[in-house]
Amino acid sequence: MDNQTQLDAFYAELENDSLQGLWRVVRNMMSRTPSSPARPFHWQWPRLRRHLDAAAELIGVADIAKADRVADRRVLVLVNPGLKERNTTTPTIAASLQLIRPGEVAPAHRHSSTAIRFMIDGHGAFSAVDGEKFCMEPGDLVLTPSMAWHNHGNETDRPVVWMDGLDAPLMMQLCAFFYDDYPKDEHEIVRSPGFSVKKYAAGGLRPMPSAGSSGVSPLWHYRFEDAYRALSNLAQVEVDPVEGAALDYVNPLTGGHALPTIGCRIQLLPAGFAGAAHRHTGHVIYHVVKGEGCTTMGEERFPWQQGDCFVLPPWLWHKHESAGHGESILFSMSDVPVLEALQLYKEELQPQL
Ligand code: 1HN
């Protein structure tokens, strides 16, 4: 037997005994610097809107519910071209856009996956989370902590669109997914409108924790009005060379991230802002709330406008610029809280040439 035949036979025997030579597979298990199947990618709003409107014509939420009673929502997932088989935006977070027609109900369910809604278009549609109804204006953020019951509805006379962010891919990877349907379409409302904001948005004063407080923020509604005022104030006194004026959504009881698995941030880039380049671990999904500009990721420039979404993979040099004629605002979701919890968050400023 020649050497190759001997080796082939050996490898076949190993496989038979559920073993593998590390030297044959190690390249798929390790990389010298962080590598992700996610690619830098950009979705433009006019196309997103067109497809959402087509989905609104073609697909009824009630029809989805009849076909498959799991997560019956009219949702378009932003599928990263590097993650087609997994139908996700990054390996940790799936971003999607959801359109709800007037009078529609997205039925109540809950899951171990943590979620957020970020309102894009429309006034006054709601998401009800564990018995409180949150009416959303554009730019508002609503949290759906792990295992919180949630249903959505639109009692206005126009369709609404928001962005969903779920850590479902991470939950699947961790094999920690639980899912339940609620026996009724809508969960009972047990709290008065504005309860969460009245109790927990105390403008820098720390509210008293309620019994059973967990690490998750008890404030579930962050209004754009408040975020914008804070951003504008900040931009008057200090603009970070990389991020512009940036604010993270936090748990008002602890000052830590609002959610354990999805880091939410909003940043204002003043007119003509040309950010310095940096790179860090973690994936970021951006949504353009306002304005026009350009983000360079690696060698590629991605010019963006209001409504667009784009993805930044880990450890890729990137920088943000805002057009000269006006300020821009970016909302983003990242897996940075997970990396921080595991002491894996690292950041580098690109050396100036
Ligand atoms: C989901 O349950 C919702 O509850 C939205 O509104 C988007 C994307 C993937 C998996 C479940 C919702 C989702 C989702």
Short mmCIF file of N, CA and C in Angstrom, two decimals, residues 161-323:
data_model
loop_
_atom_site.label_atom_id
_atom_site.label_comp_id
_atom_site.label_asym_id
_atom_site.label_seq_id
_atom_site.Cartn_x
_atom_site.Cartn_y
_atom_site.Cartn_z
N VAL A 161 -44.53 51.15 9.01
CA VAL A 161 -43.35 50.31 8.83
C VAL A 161 -42.38 50.55 9.98
N TRP A 162 -41.89 49.48 10.55
CA TRP A 162 -40.80 49.62 11.52
C TRP A 162 -39.73 48.58 11.27
N MET A 163 -38.59 48.78 11.93
CA MET A 163 -37.52 47.80 11.86
C MET A 163 -37.59 46.94 13.11
N ASP A 164 -37.50 45.62 12.93
CA ASP A 164 -37.38 44.69 14.05
C ASP A 164 -35.92 44.28 14.15
N GLY A 165 -35.47 44.06 15.35
CA GLY A 165 -34.16 43.45 15.55
C GLY A 165 -34.33 42.34 16.56
N LEU A 166 -33.89 41.14 16.22
CA LEU A 166 -33.99 40.00 17.14
C LEU A 166 -32.65 39.30 17.26
N ASP A 167 -32.35 38.81 18.47
CA ASP A 167 -31.13 38.03 18.62
C ASP A 167 -31.39 36.55 18.31
N ALA A 168 -32.39 36.28 17.47
CA ALA A 168 -32.79 34.89 17.17
C ALA A 168 -31.61 34.04 16.66
N PRO A 169 -30.75 34.57 15.76
CA PRO A 169 -29.63 33.73 15.31
C PRO A 169 -28.71 33.32 16.46
N LEU A 170 -28.50 34.22 17.41
CA LEU A 170 -27.67 33.88 18.58
C LEU A 170 -28.37 32.83 19.44
N MET A 171 -29.68 32.99 19.65
CA MET A 171 -30.43 32.01 20.44
C MET A 171 -30.38 30.64 19.78
N MET A 172 -30.47 30.61 18.44
CA MET A 172 -30.40 29.33 17.73
C MET A 172 -29.02 28.70 17.91
N GLN A 173 -27.99 29.54 17.79
CA GLN A 173 -26.61 29.07 17.93
C GLN A 173 -26.38 28.51 19.34
N LEU A 174 -27.00 29.16 20.33
CA LEU A 174 -26.85 28.72 21.72
C LEU A 174 -27.84 27.61 22.07
N CYS A 175 -28.68 27.25 21.08
CA CYS A 175 -29.71 26.22 21.30
C CYS A 175 -30.54 26.56 22.53
N ALA A 176 -31.00 27.80 22.59
CA ALA A 176 -31.74 28.27 23.77
C ALA A 176 -33.06 28.91 23.36
N PHE A 177 -33.62 28.45 22.24
CA PHE A 177 -34.85 29.07 21.75
C PHE A 177 -36.08 28.42 22.39
N PHE A 178 -36.93 29.25 22.97
CA PHE A 178 -38.27 28.83 23.40
C PHE A 178 -39.27 29.73 22.67
N TYR A 179 -40.43 29.19 22.36
CA TYR A 179 -41.45 29.97 21.68
C TYR A 179 -42.83 29.52 22.14
N ASP A 180 -43.73 30.46 22.42
CA ASP A 180 -45.13 30.14 22.75
C ASP A 180 -46.05 31.09 22.02
N ASP A 181 -47.19 30.56 21.55
CA ASP A 181 -48.28 31.41 21.08
C ASP A 181 -49.18 31.72 22.26
N TYR A 182 -49.75 32.91 22.27
CA TYR A 182 -50.75 33.26 23.29
C TYR A 182 -52.09 32.71 22.82
N PRO A 183 -52.94 32.26 23.74
CA PRO A 183 -54.21 31.68 23.29
C PRO A 183 -55.13 32.67 22.55
N LYS A 184 -54.91 33.97 22.76
CA LYS A 184 -55.73 34.96 22.06
C LYS A 184 -54.85 35.84 21.18
N ASP A 185 -55.47 36.51 20.19
CA ASP A 185 -54.69 37.37 19.31
C ASP A 185 -54.00 38.50 20.07
N GLU A 186 -54.73 39.07 21.04
CA GLU A 186 -54.16 40.21 21.76
C GLU A 186 -54.03 39.88 23.24
N HIS A 187 -52.93 40.29 23.81
CA HIS A 187 -52.70 40.12 25.24
C HIS A 187 -53.47 41.21 25.98
N GLU A 188 -54.00 40.90 27.18
CA GLU A 188 -54.73 41.90 27.97
C GLU A 188 -53.83 43.09 28.29
N ILE A 189 -54.42 44.28 28.26
CA ILE A 189 -53.67 45.47 28.65
C ILE A 189 -53.87 45.67 30.15
N VAL A 190 -52.78 45.67 30.89
CA VAL A 190 -52.90 45.77 32.35
C VAL A 190 -52.25 47.06 32.90
N ARG A 191 -51.59 47.81 32.01
CA ARG A 191 -50.96 49.05 32.48
C ARG A 191 -51.50 50.24 31.72
N SER A 192 -51.51 51.38 32.38
CA SER A 192 -52.02 52.60 31.75
C SER A 192 -51.02 53.06 30.68
N PRO A 193 -51.52 53.79 29.65
CA PRO A 193 -50.60 54.26 28.61
C PRO A 193 -49.51 55.14 29.22
N GLY A 194 -48.28 54.93 28.79
CA GLY A 194 -47.18 55.78 29.29
C GLY A 194 -46.59 55.34 30.61
N PHE A 195 -47.07 54.21 31.15
CA PHE A 195 -46.59 53.74 32.47
C PHE A 195 -45.07 53.64 32.52
N SER A 196 -44.50 52.94 31.54
CA SER A 196 -43.06 52.66 31.56
C SER A 196 -42.25 53.96 31.51
N VAL A 197 -42.68 54.89 30.65
CA VAL A 197 -41.97 56.16 30.53
C VAL A 197 -42.14 56.99 31.80
N LYS A 198 -43.38 57.02 32.33
CA LYS A 198 -43.63 57.82 33.54
C LYS A 198 -42.83 57.29 34.72
N LYS A 199 -42.70 55.99 34.81
CA LYS A 199 -41.99 55.43 35.96
C LYS A 199 -40.47 55.46 35.79
N TYR A 200 -39.99 55.22 34.56
CA TYR A 200 -38.56 54.96 34.42
C TYR A 200 -37.75 55.97 33.61
N ALA A 201 -38.41 56.84 32.83
CA ALA A 201 -37.64 57.84 32.08
C ALA A 201 -37.54 59.10 32.93
N ALA A 202 -36.65 59.05 33.90
CA ALA A 202 -36.63 60.11 34.91
C ALA A 202 -35.55 61.15 34.63
N GLY A 203 -35.06 61.20 33.38
CA GLY A 203 -34.14 62.26 32.99
C GLY A 203 -32.88 62.32 33.82
N GLY A 204 -32.21 61.17 34.01
CA GLY A 204 -30.94 61.19 34.72
C GLY A 204 -31.09 60.97 36.22
N LEU A 205 -32.31 60.91 36.73
CA LEU A 205 -32.53 60.55 38.14
C LEU A 205 -32.86 59.07 38.17
N ARG A 206 -32.35 58.36 39.15
CA ARG A 206 -32.56 56.91 39.14
C ARG A 206 -33.84 56.52 39.85
N PRO A 207 -34.74 55.85 39.08
CA PRO A 207 -35.99 55.40 39.71
C PRO A 207 -35.71 54.24 40.68
N MET A 208 -36.68 53.97 41.56
CA MET A 208 -36.58 52.83 42.47
C MET A 208 -36.86 51.55 41.68
N PRO A 209 -36.05 50.53 41.88
CA PRO A 209 -36.35 49.28 41.16
C PRO A 209 -37.64 48.66 41.70
N SER A 210 -38.35 47.95 40.82
CA SER A 210 -39.53 47.20 41.27
C SER A 210 -39.06 45.83 41.72
N ALA A 211 -39.93 45.15 42.46
CA ALA A 211 -39.60 43.78 42.88
C ALA A 211 -39.32 42.95 41.63
N GLY A 212 -38.34 42.09 41.72
CA GLY A 212 -38.05 41.19 40.62
C GLY A 212 -37.33 41.85 39.45
N SER A 213 -36.71 43.01 39.65
CA SER A 213 -35.95 43.65 38.57
C SER A 213 -34.84 42.72 38.10
N SER A 214 -34.68 42.66 36.79
CA SER A 214 -33.60 41.85 36.25
C SER A 214 -32.59 42.81 35.64
N GLY A 215 -31.62 42.29 34.92
CA GLY A 215 -30.63 43.17 34.29
C GLY A 215 -31.19 43.93 33.09
N VAL A 216 -32.37 43.51 32.64
CA VAL A 216 -32.96 44.12 31.46
C VAL A 216 -33.64 45.43 31.85
N SER A 217 -33.55 46.42 30.98
CA SER A 217 -34.16 47.71 31.27
C SER A 217 -35.66 47.59 31.50
N PRO A 218 -36.17 48.18 32.59
CA PRO A 218 -37.63 48.20 32.79
C PRO A 218 -38.28 49.32 31.97
N LEU A 219 -37.46 50.22 31.43
CA LEU A 219 -37.98 51.26 30.51
C LEU A 219 -38.04 50.61 29.14
N TRP A 220 -39.25 50.55 28.57
CA TRP A 220 -39.42 49.82 27.31
C TRP A 220 -39.71 50.73 26.13
N HIS A 221 -39.81 52.02 26.37
CA HIS A 221 -40.13 52.96 25.29
C HIS A 221 -39.18 54.13 25.38
N TYR A 222 -38.34 54.30 24.37
CA TYR A 222 -37.40 55.43 24.31
C TYR A 222 -37.86 56.31 23.15
N ARG A 223 -38.36 57.51 23.50
CA ARG A 223 -38.97 58.34 22.47
C ARG A 223 -37.93 59.14 21.71
N PHE A 224 -38.19 59.26 20.40
CA PHE A 224 -37.24 59.98 19.54
C PHE A 224 -37.07 61.42 19.99
N GLU A 225 -38.20 62.00 20.39
CA GLU A 225 -38.18 63.38 20.88
C GLU A 225 -37.10 63.58 21.96
N ASP A 226 -37.04 62.66 22.91
CA ASP A 226 -36.05 62.76 23.99
C ASP A 226 -34.65 62.48 23.48
N ALA A 227 -34.53 61.46 22.62
CA ALA A 227 -33.20 61.11 22.09
C ALA A 227 -32.65 62.26 21.26
N TYR A 228 -33.53 62.88 20.46
CA TYR A 228 -33.07 63.95 19.57
C TYR A 228 -32.62 65.18 20.37
N ARG A 229 -33.38 65.50 21.42
CA ARG A 229 -32.99 66.63 22.27
C ARG A 229 -31.61 66.36 22.88
N ALA A 230 -31.41 65.15 23.38
CA ALA A 230 -30.13 64.80 24.01
C ALA A 230 -28.99 64.84 22.99
N LEU A 231 -29.25 64.33 21.78
CA LEU A 231 -28.22 64.33 20.74
C LEU A 231 -27.84 65.76 20.35
N SER A 232 -28.85 66.62 20.18
CA SER A 232 -28.60 68.00 19.77
C SER A 232 -27.81 68.73 20.86
N ASN A 233 -28.18 68.50 22.12
CA ASN A 233 -27.43 69.12 23.21
C ASN A 233 -25.98 68.66 23.20
N LEU A 234 -25.80 67.35 23.08
CA LEU A 234 -24.45 66.79 23.09
C LEU A 234 -23.61 67.36 21.96
N ALA A 235 -24.21 67.41 20.76
CA ALA A 235 -23.47 67.86 19.58
C ALA A 235 -23.00 69.32 19.73
N GLN A 236 -23.70 70.09 20.58
CA GLN A 236 -23.28 71.49 20.79
C GLN A 236 -21.99 71.57 21.59
N VAL A 237 -21.72 70.56 22.42
CA VAL A 237 -20.57 70.67 23.32
C VAL A 237 -19.45 69.68 23.02
N GLU A 238 -19.78 68.53 22.42
CA GLU A 238 -18.72 67.56 22.16
C GLU A 238 -19.10 66.61 21.04
N VAL A 239 -18.20 66.48 20.07
CA VAL A 239 -18.42 65.55 18.96
C VAL A 239 -17.24 64.61 18.91
N ASP A 240 -17.50 63.32 19.11
CA ASP A 240 -16.43 62.32 19.07
C ASP A 240 -15.88 62.22 17.65
N PRO A 241 -14.54 62.16 17.49
CA PRO A 241 -13.98 62.13 16.14
C PRO A 241 -14.39 60.90 15.33
N VAL A 242 -14.72 59.80 15.98
CA VAL A 242 -15.12 58.59 15.26
C VAL A 242 -16.64 58.51 15.12
N GLU A 243 -17.36 58.71 16.22
CA GLU A 243 -18.79 58.40 16.26
C GLU A 243 -19.70 59.62 16.10
N GLY A 244 -19.14 60.82 16.10
CA GLY A 244 -19.99 62.01 16.14
C GLY A 244 -20.55 62.17 17.54
N ALA A 245 -21.79 62.63 17.64
CA ALA A 245 -22.44 62.70 18.95
C ALA A 245 -23.23 61.41 19.10
N ALA A 246 -22.79 60.52 19.97
CA ALA A 246 -23.40 59.18 20.06
C ALA A 246 -23.92 58.92 21.46
N LEU A 247 -25.09 58.31 21.53
CA LEU A 247 -25.70 57.96 22.82
C LEU A 247 -26.20 56.52 22.76
N ASP A 248 -25.93 55.78 23.84
CA ASP A 248 -26.41 54.40 23.93
C ASP A 248 -27.70 54.36 24.73
N TYR A 249 -28.61 53.51 24.33
CA TYR A 249 -29.84 53.29 25.09
C TYR A 249 -29.50 52.42 26.29
N VAL A 250 -29.79 52.92 27.49
CA VAL A 250 -29.38 52.19 28.69
C VAL A 250 -30.55 51.87 29.61
N ASN A 251 -30.27 50.92 30.49
CA ASN A 251 -31.17 50.59 31.59
C ASN A 251 -31.03 51.71 32.62
N PRO A 252 -32.09 52.49 32.88
CA PRO A 252 -31.97 53.63 33.79
C PRO A 252 -31.65 53.23 35.23
N LEU A 253 -31.84 51.96 35.57
CA LEU A 253 -31.52 51.52 36.94
C LEU A 253 -30.03 51.26 37.12
N THR A 254 -29.35 50.92 36.03
CA THR A 254 -27.95 50.49 36.17
C THR A 254 -26.97 51.29 35.32
N GLY A 255 -27.47 51.97 34.31
CA GLY A 255 -26.57 52.64 33.37
C GLY A 255 -25.95 51.67 32.37
N GLY A 256 -26.23 50.37 32.51
CA GLY A 256 -25.72 49.36 31.56
C GLY A 256 -26.59 49.30 30.32
N HIS A 257 -26.18 48.47 29.37
CA HIS A 257 -26.97 48.31 28.15
C HIS A 257 -28.43 48.01 28.49
N ALA A 258 -29.34 48.54 27.67
CA ALA A 258 -30.76 48.32 27.89
C ALA A 258 -31.11 46.84 27.82
N LEU A 259 -30.43 46.12 26.93
CA LEU A 259 -30.71 44.69 26.72
C LEU A 259 -29.40 43.91 26.79
N PRO A 260 -29.44 42.65 27.22
CA PRO A 260 -28.18 41.91 27.38
C PRO A 260 -27.52 41.48 26.07
N THR A 261 -28.33 41.40 24.99
CA THR A 261 -27.77 40.82 23.75
C THR A 261 -27.79 41.77 22.56
N ILE A 262 -28.54 42.86 22.65
CA ILE A 262 -28.61 43.80 21.53
C ILE A 262 -28.25 45.19 22.05
N GLY A 263 -27.15 45.71 21.56
CA GLY A 263 -26.73 47.05 21.95
C GLY A 263 -27.37 48.07 21.01
N CYS A 264 -28.12 49.01 21.57
CA CYS A 264 -28.78 50.01 20.72
C CYS A 264 -28.12 51.36 20.92
N ARG A 265 -27.90 52.05 19.81
CA ARG A 265 -27.21 53.34 19.85
C ARG A 265 -27.85 54.27 18.85
N ILE A 266 -27.81 55.57 19.14
CA ILE A 266 -28.24 56.56 18.17
C ILE A 266 -27.14 57.61 18.10
N GLN A 267 -26.80 58.04 16.89
CA GLN A 267 -25.70 59.00 16.76
C GLN A 267 -26.03 60.07 15.74
N LEU A 268 -25.57 61.26 16.05
CA LEU A 268 -25.80 62.40 15.16
C LEU A 268 -24.46 62.79 14.55
N LEU A 269 -24.43 62.83 13.22
CA LEU A 269 -23.23 63.29 12.52
C LEU A 269 -23.53 64.70 12.01
N PRO A 270 -22.84 65.70 12.55
CA PRO A 270 -23.12 67.07 12.11
C PRO A 270 -22.86 67.23 10.61
N ALA A 271 -23.48 68.23 10.00
CA ALA A 271 -23.26 68.51 8.57
C ALA A 271 -21.77 68.57 8.29
N GLY A 272 -21.32 67.85 7.25
CA GLY A 272 -19.92 67.89 6.86
C GLY A 272 -18.99 67.06 7.74
N PHE A 273 -19.56 66.32 8.69
CA PHE A 273 -18.73 65.48 9.57
C PHE A 273 -17.95 64.46 8.75
N ALA A 274 -16.65 64.35 9.00
CA ALA A 274 -15.82 63.32 8.35
C ALA A 274 -15.14 62.55 9.46
N GLY A 275 -15.71 61.40 9.81
CA GLY A 275 -15.24 60.64 10.97
C GLY A 275 -13.90 59.98 10.72
N ALA A 276 -13.16 59.76 11.82
CA ALA A 276 -11.91 59.00 11.77
C ALA A 276 -12.26 57.52 11.65
N ALA A 277 -11.34 56.75 11.07
CA ALA A 277 -11.59 55.31 10.87
C ALA A 277 -11.18 54.53 12.12
N HIS A 278 -11.97 53.52 12.45
CA HIS A 278 -11.59 52.57 13.51
C HIS A 278 -12.15 51.20 13.15
N ARG A 279 -11.76 50.22 13.97
CA ARG A 279 -12.34 48.88 13.81
C ARG A 279 -12.54 48.29 15.20
N HIS A 280 -13.50 47.38 15.29
CA HIS A 280 -13.80 46.78 16.59
C HIS A 280 -14.43 45.41 16.36
N THR A 281 -14.46 44.61 17.43
CA THR A 281 -15.16 43.33 17.36
C THR A 281 -16.67 43.62 17.41
N GLY A 282 -17.45 42.70 16.93
CA GLY A 282 -18.91 42.86 16.95
C GLY A 282 -19.45 43.29 15.61
N HIS A 283 -20.68 42.83 15.34
CA HIS A 283 -21.39 43.23 14.12
C HIS A 283 -22.30 44.41 14.45
N VAL A 284 -22.45 45.32 13.49
CA VAL A 284 -23.38 46.43 13.68
C VAL A 284 -24.33 46.52 12.49
N ILE A 285 -25.62 46.68 12.78
CA ILE A 285 -26.62 46.93 11.74
C ILE A 285 -27.10 48.37 11.92
N TYR A 286 -26.89 49.17 10.88
CA TYR A 286 -27.26 50.58 10.95
C TYR A 286 -28.55 50.84 10.18
N HIS A 287 -29.31 51.82 10.66
CA HIS A 287 -30.47 52.32 9.93
C HIS A 287 -30.37 53.84 9.89
N VAL A 288 -30.55 54.41 8.70
CA VAL A 288 -30.43 55.86 8.56
C VAL A 288 -31.76 56.52 8.93
N VAL A 289 -31.77 57.21 10.05
CA VAL A 289 -32.99 57.86 10.54
C VAL A 289 -33.23 59.16 9.78
N LYS A 290 -32.14 59.83 9.46
CA LYS A 290 -32.27 61.15 8.86
C LYS A 290 -30.98 61.49 8.12
N GLY A 291 -31.12 62.22 7.01
CA GLY A 291 -29.94 62.79 6.37
C GLY A 291 -29.36 61.91 5.28
N GLU A 292 -28.17 62.31 4.89
CA GLU A 292 -27.46 61.68 3.78
C GLU A 292 -26.00 61.66 4.13
N GLY A 293 -25.32 60.60 3.70
CA GLY A 293 -23.90 60.54 3.98
C GLY A 293 -23.29 59.31 3.34
N CYS A 294 -22.17 58.87 3.90
CA CYS A 294 -21.46 57.75 3.31
C CYS A 294 -20.67 57.05 4.41
N THR A 295 -20.73 55.72 4.40
CA THR A 295 -19.89 54.95 5.32
C THR A 295 -18.93 54.12 4.48
N THR A 296 -17.65 54.22 4.80
CA THR A 296 -16.65 53.40 4.12
C THR A 296 -16.38 52.20 5.01
N MET A 297 -16.55 50.99 4.42
CA MET A 297 -16.25 49.75 5.16
C MET A 297 -15.21 49.00 4.35
N GLY A 298 -14.05 48.76 4.94
CA GLY A 298 -12.95 48.19 4.17
C GLY A 298 -12.62 49.16 3.05
N GLU A 299 -12.55 48.64 1.83
CA GLU A 299 -12.18 49.47 0.68
C GLU A 299 -13.40 50.12 0.02
N GLU A 300 -14.59 49.69 0.45
CA GLU A 300 -15.79 50.07 -0.29
C GLU A 300 -16.56 51.22 0.36
N ARG A 301 -17.03 52.15 -0.48
CA ARG A 301 -17.84 53.26 0.03
C ARG A 301 -19.32 52.94 -0.15
N PHE A 302 -20.11 53.18 0.86
CA PHE A 302 -21.55 52.94 0.80
C PHE A 302 -22.29 54.26 1.04
N PRO A 303 -22.66 54.98 -0.02
CA PRO A 303 -23.40 56.22 0.17
C PRO A 303 -24.82 55.89 0.60
N TRP A 304 -25.31 56.56 1.66
CA TRP A 304 -26.63 56.22 2.19
C TRP A 304 -27.54 57.44 2.30
N GLN A 305 -28.84 57.13 2.38
CA GLN A 305 -29.89 58.14 2.52
C GLN A 305 -30.89 57.67 3.55
N GLN A 306 -31.77 58.56 3.92
CA GLN A 306 -32.80 58.24 4.92
C GLN A 306 -33.54 56.95 4.58
N GLY A 307 -33.67 56.07 5.57
CA GLY A 307 -34.41 54.81 5.41
C GLY A 307 -33.52 53.63 5.07
N ASP A 308 -32.31 53.88 4.57
CA ASP A 308 -31.41 52.78 4.20
C ASP A 308 -30.95 52.00 5.44
N CYS A 309 -30.52 50.77 5.20
CA CYS A 309 -29.92 49.95 6.26
C CYS A 309 -28.59 49.41 5.74
N PHE A 310 -27.62 49.26 6.61
CA PHE A 310 -26.37 48.62 6.18
C PHE A 310 -25.72 47.87 7.34
N VAL A 311 -24.86 46.92 6.98
CA VAL A 311 -24.24 46.03 7.96
C VAL A 311 -22.73 46.17 7.96
N LEU A 312 -22.19 46.22 9.15
CA LEU A 312 -20.74 46.25 9.35
C LEU A 312 -20.28 44.97 10.04
N PRO A 313 -19.44 44.17 9.37
CA PRO A 313 -18.88 42.98 10.02
C PRO A 313 -17.77 43.36 11.00
N PRO A 314 -17.36 42.42 11.86
CA PRO A 314 -16.33 42.73 12.85
C PRO A 314 -14.95 43.02 12.24
N TRP A 315 -14.20 43.82 12.94
CA TRP A 315 -12.76 44.03 12.69
C TRP A 315 -12.45 44.59 11.30
N LEU A 316 -13.40 45.32 10.76
CA LEU A 316 -13.20 45.94 9.46
C LEU A 316 -13.06 47.45 9.69
N TRP A 317 -12.03 48.06 9.10
CA TRP A 317 -11.87 49.50 9.24
C TRP A 317 -13.09 50.18 8.62
N HIS A 318 -13.60 51.17 9.32
CA HIS A 318 -14.77 51.88 8.77
C HIS A 318 -14.82 53.30 9.31
N LYS A 319 -15.46 54.16 8.53
CA LYS A 319 -15.64 55.55 8.97
C LYS A 319 -16.93 56.10 8.39
N HIS A 320 -17.53 57.05 9.11
CA HIS A 320 -18.80 57.65 8.69
C HIS A 320 -18.57 59.09 8.26
N GLU A 321 -19.30 59.49 7.21
CA GLU A 321 -19.29 60.90 6.80
C GLU A 321 -20.73 61.36 6.61
N SER A 322 -20.96 62.62 6.92
CA SER A 322 -22.29 63.20 6.69
C SER A 322 -22.17 64.24 5.60
N ALA A 323 -23.20 64.34 4.74
CA ALA A 323 -23.19 65.32 3.65
C ALA A 323 -23.06 66.73 4.21
#
